[in-house]
Coordinates of C-alpha atoms and ligand atoms in Angstrom, one line a residue:
X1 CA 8.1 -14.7 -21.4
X2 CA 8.4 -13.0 -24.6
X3 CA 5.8 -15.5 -26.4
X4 CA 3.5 -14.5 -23.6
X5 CA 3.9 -10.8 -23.9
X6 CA 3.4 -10.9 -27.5
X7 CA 0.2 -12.8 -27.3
X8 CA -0.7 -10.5 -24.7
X9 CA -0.1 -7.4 -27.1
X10 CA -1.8 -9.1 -30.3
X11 CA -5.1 -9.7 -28.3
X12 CA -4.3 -5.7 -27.0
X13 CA -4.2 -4.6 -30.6
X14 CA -7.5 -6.8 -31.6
X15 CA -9.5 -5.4 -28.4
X16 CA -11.9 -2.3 -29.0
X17 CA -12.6 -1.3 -25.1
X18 CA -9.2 -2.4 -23.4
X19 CA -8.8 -1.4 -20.2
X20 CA -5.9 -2.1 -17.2
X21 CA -7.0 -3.3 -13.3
X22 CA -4.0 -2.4 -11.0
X23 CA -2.9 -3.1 -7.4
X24 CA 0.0 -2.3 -5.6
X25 CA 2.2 -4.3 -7.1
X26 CA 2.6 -2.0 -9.5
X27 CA 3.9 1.1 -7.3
X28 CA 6.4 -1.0 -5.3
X29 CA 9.0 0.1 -8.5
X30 CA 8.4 3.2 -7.3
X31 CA 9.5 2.3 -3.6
X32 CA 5.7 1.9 -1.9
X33 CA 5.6 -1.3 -0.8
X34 CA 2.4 -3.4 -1.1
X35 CA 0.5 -6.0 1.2
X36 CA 0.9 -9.1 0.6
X37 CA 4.0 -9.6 -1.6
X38 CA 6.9 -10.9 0.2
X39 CA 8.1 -7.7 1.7
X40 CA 4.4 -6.6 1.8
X41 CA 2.5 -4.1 4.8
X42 CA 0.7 -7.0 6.0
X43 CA 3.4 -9.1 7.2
X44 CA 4.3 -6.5 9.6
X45 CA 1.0 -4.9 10.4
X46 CA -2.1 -5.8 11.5
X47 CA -4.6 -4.8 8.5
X48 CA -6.8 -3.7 10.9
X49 CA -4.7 -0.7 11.5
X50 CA -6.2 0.8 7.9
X51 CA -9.9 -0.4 9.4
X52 CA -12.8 2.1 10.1
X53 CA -12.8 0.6 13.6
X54 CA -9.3 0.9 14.7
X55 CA -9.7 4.6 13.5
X56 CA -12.7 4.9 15.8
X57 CA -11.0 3.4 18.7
X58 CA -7.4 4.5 18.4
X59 CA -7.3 7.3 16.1
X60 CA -4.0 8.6 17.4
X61 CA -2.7 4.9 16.7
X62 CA -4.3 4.7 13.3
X63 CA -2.7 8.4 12.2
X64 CA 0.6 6.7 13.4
X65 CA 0.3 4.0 11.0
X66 CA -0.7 6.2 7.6
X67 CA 2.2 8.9 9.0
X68 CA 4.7 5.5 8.2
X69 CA 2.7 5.0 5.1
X70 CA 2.2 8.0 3.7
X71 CA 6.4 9.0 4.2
X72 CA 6.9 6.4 1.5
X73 CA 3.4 7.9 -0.6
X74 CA 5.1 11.1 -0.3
X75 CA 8.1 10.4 -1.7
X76 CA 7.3 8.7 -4.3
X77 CA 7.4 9.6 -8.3
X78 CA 6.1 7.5 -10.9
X79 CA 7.8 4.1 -12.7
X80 CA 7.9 3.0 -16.2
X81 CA 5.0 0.9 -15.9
X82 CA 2.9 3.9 -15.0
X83 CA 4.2 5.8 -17.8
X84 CA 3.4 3.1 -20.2
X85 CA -0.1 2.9 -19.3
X86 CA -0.5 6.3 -19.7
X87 CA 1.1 5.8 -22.8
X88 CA -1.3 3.1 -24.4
X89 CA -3.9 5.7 -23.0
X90 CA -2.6 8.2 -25.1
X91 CA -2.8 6.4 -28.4
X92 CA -6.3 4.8 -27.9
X93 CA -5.5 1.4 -26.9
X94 CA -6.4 1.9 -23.2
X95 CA -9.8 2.9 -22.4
X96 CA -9.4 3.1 -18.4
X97 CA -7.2 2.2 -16.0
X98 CA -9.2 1.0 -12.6
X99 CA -7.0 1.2 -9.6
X100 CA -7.2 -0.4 -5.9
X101 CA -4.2 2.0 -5.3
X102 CA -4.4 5.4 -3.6
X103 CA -1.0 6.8 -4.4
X104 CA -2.3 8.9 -7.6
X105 CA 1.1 7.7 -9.3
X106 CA -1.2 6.7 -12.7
X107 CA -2.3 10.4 -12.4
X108 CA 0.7 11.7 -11.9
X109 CA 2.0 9.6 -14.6
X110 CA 0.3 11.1 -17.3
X111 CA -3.1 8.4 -17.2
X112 CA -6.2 10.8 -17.6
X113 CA -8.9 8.6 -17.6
X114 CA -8.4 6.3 -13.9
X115 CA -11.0 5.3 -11.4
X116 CA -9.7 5.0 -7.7
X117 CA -11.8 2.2 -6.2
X118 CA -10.3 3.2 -2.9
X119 CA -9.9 6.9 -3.7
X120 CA -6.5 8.6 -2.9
X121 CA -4.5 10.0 0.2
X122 CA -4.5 13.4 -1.5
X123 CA -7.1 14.9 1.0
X124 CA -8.3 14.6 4.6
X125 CA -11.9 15.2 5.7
X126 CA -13.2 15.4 9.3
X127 CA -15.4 12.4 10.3
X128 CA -18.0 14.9 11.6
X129 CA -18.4 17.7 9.3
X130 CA -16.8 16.6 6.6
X131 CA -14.5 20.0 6.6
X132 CA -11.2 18.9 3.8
X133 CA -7.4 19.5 4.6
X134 CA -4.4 18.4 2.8
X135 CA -3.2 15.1 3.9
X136 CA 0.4 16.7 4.0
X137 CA -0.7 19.1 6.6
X138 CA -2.8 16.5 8.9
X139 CA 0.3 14.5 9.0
X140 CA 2.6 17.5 10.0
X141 CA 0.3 18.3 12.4
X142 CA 0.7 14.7 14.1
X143 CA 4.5 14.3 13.7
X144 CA 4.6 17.5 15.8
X145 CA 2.5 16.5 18.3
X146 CA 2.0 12.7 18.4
X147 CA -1.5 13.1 18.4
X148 CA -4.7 12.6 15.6
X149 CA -5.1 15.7 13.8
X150 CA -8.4 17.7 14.5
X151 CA -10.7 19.1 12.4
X152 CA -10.5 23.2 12.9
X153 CA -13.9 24.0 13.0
X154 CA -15.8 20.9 15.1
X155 CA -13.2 19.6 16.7
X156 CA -13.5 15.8 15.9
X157 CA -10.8 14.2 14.2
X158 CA -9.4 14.0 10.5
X159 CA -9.2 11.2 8.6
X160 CA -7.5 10.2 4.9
X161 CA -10.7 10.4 2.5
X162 CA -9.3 6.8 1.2
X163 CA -11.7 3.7 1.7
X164 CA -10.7 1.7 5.1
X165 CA -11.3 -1.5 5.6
X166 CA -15.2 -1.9 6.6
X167 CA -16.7 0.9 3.9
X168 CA -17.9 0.6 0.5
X169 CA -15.1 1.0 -2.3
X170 CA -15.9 4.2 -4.4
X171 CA -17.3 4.3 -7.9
X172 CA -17.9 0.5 -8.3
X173 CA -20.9 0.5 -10.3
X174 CA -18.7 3.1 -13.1
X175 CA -16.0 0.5 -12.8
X176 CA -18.4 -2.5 -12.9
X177 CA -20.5 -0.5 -16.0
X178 CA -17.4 -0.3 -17.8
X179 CA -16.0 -3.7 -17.7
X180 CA -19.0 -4.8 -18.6
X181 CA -18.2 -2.4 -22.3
X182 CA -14.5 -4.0 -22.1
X183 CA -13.8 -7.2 -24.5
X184 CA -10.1 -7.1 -22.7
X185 CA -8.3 -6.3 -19.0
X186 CA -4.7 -6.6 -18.5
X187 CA -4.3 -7.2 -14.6
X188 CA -1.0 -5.6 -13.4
X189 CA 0.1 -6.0 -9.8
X190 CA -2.6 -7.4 -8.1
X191 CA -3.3 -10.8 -5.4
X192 CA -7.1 -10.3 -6.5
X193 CA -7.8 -11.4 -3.2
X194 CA -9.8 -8.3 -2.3
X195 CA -13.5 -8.1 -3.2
X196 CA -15.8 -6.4 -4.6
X197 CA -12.5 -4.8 -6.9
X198 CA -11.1 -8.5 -8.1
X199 CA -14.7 -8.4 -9.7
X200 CA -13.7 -6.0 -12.5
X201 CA -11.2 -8.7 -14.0
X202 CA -13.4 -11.4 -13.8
X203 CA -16.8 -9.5 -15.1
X204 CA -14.7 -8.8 -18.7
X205 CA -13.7 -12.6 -18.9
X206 CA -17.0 -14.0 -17.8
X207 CA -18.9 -12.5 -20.6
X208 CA -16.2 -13.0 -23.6
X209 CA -13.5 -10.9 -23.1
X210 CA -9.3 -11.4 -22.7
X211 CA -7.7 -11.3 -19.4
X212 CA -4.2 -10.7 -19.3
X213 CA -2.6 -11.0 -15.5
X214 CA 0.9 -9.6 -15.2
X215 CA 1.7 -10.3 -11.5
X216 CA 5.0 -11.8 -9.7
X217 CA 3.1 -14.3 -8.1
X218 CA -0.2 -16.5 -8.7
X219 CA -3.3 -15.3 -8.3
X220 CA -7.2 -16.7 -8.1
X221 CA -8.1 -15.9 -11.7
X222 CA -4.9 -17.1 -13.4
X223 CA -7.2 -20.1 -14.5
X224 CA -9.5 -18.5 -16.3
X225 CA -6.4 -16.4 -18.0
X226 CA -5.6 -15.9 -21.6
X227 CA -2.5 -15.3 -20.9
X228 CA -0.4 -15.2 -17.2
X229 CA 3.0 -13.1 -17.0
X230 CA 4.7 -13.9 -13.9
X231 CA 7.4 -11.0 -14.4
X232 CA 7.6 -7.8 -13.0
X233 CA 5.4 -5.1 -14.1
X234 CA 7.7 -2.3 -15.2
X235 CA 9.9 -5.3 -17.8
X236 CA 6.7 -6.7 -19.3
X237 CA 5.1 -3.2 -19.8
X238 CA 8.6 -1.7 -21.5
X239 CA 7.9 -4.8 -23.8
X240 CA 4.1 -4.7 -24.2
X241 CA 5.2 -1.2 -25.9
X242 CA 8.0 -2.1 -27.6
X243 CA 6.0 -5.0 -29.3
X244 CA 2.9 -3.2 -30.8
Ligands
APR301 N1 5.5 -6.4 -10.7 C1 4.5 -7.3 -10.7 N2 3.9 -7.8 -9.6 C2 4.3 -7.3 -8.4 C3 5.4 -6.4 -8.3 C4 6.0 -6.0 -9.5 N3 7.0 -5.1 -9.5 N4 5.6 -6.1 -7.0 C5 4.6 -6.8 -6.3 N5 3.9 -7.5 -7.2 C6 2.7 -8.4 -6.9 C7 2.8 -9.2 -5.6 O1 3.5 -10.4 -5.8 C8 1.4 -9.3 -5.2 O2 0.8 -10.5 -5.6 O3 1.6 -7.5 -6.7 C9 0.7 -8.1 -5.9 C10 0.1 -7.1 -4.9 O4 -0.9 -7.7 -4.2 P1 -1.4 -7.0 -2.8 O5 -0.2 -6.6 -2.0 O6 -2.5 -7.9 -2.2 O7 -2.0 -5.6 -3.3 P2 -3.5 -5.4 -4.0 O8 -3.9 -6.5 -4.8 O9 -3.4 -4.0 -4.6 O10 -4.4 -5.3 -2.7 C11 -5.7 -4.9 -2.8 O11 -6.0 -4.9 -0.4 O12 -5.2 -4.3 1.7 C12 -6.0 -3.9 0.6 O13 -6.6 -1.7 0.2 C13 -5.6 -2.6 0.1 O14 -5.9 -1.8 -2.2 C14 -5.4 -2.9 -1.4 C15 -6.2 -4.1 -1.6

């Protein structure tokens, strides 16, 4: 592993516009769990529970979903791995950090400069009138009374501003616009299964730049990888840091 990481720190250091492309493998340190890994959401839920539809037809069962998701959101501080990005932020070696995730943990860990693809559970907003309340608050509101919070001045019902399954992703044209400037992109935590985010990754190899994919299991791009850590996120970035 240690051949790898180093490799994967001397292209780092020769880079000019590095930037990182994370998934929620790298929050489950942090006790969120993610989709697909082996304890992931979607072996026990039906992703159509985070889907603009389900919301539409069952928004008391769709609020009851994010309520379980958003106790382990909640609680939930920041992990080494986060603090090392923000780190490499910090003395110019990462440019960006663009993020499937919508736990704010890179925020919170110190990263200034992230783009949430799928935005963040921060906020609410009322389908109808767009009207904005804490998250915290709408999810109160339903543990008290089992039912979809409403919004307080038309009456129709709140929902996470995060992207659900069946809208566009946010800010995908800025993401796409700057991997197109990056000559590097270290992957951390990610299947890459999910499109049109697993395009970032690819977009900085395809025209000449290094990909670096730090992920527990295999993923669709690892064979057009430079290099392909297979380690959890939180080790290899303690090392990535330690090696420069
Ligand atoms: N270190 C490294 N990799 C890890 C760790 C860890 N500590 N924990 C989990 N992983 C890996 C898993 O093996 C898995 O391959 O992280 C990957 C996470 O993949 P997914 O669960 O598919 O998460 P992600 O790629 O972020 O999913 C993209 O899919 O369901 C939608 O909106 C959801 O944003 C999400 C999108």
């Amino acid at each position: 592993m240690y051949d790898k990481i180093r490799k994967a720190v001397e292209l780092l250091k020769g880079s000019i516009h590095a930037i990182a492309f994370t998934g929620a493998g790298i929050s489950t340190e942090s006790n969120i769990p993610d989709f697909r890994g082996n304890q992931g959401l979607w072996r026990k839920f039906d992703p159509k529970m985070a889907s603009k539809s389900y919301f539409k037809e069952d928004p008391d069962g769709f609020w009851n979903f994010y309520a379980q998701r958003y106790e382990a959101i909640a609680k939930a501080v920041p992990n080494e791995g986060h603090r090392v990005l923000a780190k490499l932020e910090e003395i110019g070696l990462l440019k960006y950090i663009v993020t499937q995730n919508i736990d704010r943990l890179h925020i919170k860990g110190g990263s200034k400069s992230v783009i949430e693809l799928h935005g963040n559970i921060l906020m609410s907003h009322c389908e109808s009138c767009f009207s904005e309340k804490f998250t915290d608050e709408c999810i109160e509101e339903f543990k008290k009374n089992g039912k979809a919070p409403r919004c307080k001045y038309c009456g129709d019902y709140m929902r996470p501003s995060v992207v659900l399954f069946e809208e566009p992703v946010r800010l995908i044209d800025l993401a796409m616009e700057i991997a197109c400037r990056s000559d590097y992109c270290i992957v951390i935590g990610s299947s890459l299964v999910v499109y049109p985010a697993a395009l970032i990754p690819e977009i900085v190899k395809r025209q000449g730049g290094r990909l670096v994919i730090v992920n527990l299991e295999p993923t669709p791009l690892d064979c057009i990888a430079d290099v392909v850590i297979n380690e959890r996120a939180s080790v290899v970035l303690k090392k990535i840091l330690e090696f420069l």
